[in-house]
CSV table of C-alpha atoms in Angstrom, one decimal:
chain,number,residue,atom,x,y,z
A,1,UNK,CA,91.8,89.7,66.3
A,2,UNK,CA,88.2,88.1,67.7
A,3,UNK,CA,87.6,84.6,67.4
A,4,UNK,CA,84.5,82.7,67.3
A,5,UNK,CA,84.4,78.8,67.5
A,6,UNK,CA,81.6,76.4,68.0
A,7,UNK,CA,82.2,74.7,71.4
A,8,UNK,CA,79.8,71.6,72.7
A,9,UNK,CA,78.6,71.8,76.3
A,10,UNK,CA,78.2,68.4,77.4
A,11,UNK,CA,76.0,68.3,81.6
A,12,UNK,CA,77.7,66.1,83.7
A,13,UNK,CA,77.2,64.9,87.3
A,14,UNK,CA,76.4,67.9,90.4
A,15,UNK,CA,75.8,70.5,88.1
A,16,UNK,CA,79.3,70.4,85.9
A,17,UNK,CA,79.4,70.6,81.9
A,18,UNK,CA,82.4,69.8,79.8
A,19,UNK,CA,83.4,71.7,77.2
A,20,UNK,CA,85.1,70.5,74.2
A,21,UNK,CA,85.8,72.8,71.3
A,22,UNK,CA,86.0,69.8,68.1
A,23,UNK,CA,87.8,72.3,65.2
A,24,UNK,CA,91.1,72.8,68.6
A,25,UNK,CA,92.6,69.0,69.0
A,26,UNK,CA,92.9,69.1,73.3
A,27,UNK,CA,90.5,72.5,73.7
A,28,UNK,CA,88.6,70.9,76.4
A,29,UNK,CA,87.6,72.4,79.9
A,30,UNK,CA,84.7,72.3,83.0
A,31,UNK,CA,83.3,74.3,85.0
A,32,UNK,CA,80.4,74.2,87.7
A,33,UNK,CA,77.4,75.5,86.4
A,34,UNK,CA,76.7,77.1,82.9
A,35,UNK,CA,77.9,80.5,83.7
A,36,UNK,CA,81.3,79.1,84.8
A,37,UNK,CA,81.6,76.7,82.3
A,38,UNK,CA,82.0,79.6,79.6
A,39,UNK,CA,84.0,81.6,81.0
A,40,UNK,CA,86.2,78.6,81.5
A,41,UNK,CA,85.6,78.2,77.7
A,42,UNK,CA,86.6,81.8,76.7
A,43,UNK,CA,90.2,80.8,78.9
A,44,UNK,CA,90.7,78.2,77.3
A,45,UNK,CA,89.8,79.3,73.4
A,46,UNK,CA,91.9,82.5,74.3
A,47,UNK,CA,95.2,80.1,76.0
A,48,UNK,CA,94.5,77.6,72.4
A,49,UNK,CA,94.8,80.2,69.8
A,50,UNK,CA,97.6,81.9,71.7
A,51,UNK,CA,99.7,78.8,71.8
A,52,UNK,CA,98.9,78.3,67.7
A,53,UNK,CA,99.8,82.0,67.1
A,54,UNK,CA,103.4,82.1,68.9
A,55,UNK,CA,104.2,78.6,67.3
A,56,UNK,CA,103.8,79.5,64.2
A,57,UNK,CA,101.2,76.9,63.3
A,58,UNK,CA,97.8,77.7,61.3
A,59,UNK,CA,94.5,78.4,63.4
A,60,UNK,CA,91.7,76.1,61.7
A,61,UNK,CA,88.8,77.5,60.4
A,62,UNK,CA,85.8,77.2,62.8
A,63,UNK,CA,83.0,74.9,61.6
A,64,UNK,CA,79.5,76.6,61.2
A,65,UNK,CA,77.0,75.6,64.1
A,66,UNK,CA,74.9,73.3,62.1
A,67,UNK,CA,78.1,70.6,61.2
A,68,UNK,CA,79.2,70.1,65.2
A,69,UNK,CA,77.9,66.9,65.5
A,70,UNK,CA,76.0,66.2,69.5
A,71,UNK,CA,74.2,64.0,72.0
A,72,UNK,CA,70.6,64.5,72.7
A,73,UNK,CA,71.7,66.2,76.0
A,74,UNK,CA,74.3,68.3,74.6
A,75,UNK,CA,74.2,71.7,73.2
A,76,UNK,CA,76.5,73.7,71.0
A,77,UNK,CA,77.1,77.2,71.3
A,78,UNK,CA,79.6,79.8,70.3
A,79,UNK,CA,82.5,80.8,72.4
A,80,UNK,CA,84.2,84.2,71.7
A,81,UNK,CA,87.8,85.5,72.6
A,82,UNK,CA,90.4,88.4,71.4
């Protein structure tokens, strides 16, 4: 099955961005640079949903892209995985 969830990218200090997926309570990650930070993202969503799956437990509905609340220096952007 694909997934698609709405994940907020948050720049931090040297170049880093958090990621924090708010529809997964603890899908959080980092990377250095964009490029990394996503696929850091994609590991994690993929690890997340895996975890719900083989306990058992519902996988939330992803919010739509325009309800992810953000800071002015954010950005929100979907995150994909099988």
């Amino acid at each position: 099955m694909k997934y698609v969830y709405p994940a907020v990218f948050t720049p931090e200090e040297n170049g880093l961005f958090s990621v924090d997926f708010p529809d997964l309570h603890n899908c959080f990650t980092s990377g250095k640079g964009l490029a990394e930070a996503l696929e850091m993202a994609q590991d994690v969503l993929c690890m997340t949903l895996y975890d719900l799956e083989e306990a058992k437990q519902p996988v939330p509905q992803p919010s739509a892209l325009s309800e992810i609340e953000h800071e002015e220096d954010e950005f929100v952007s979907l995150v994909s995985c099988d």
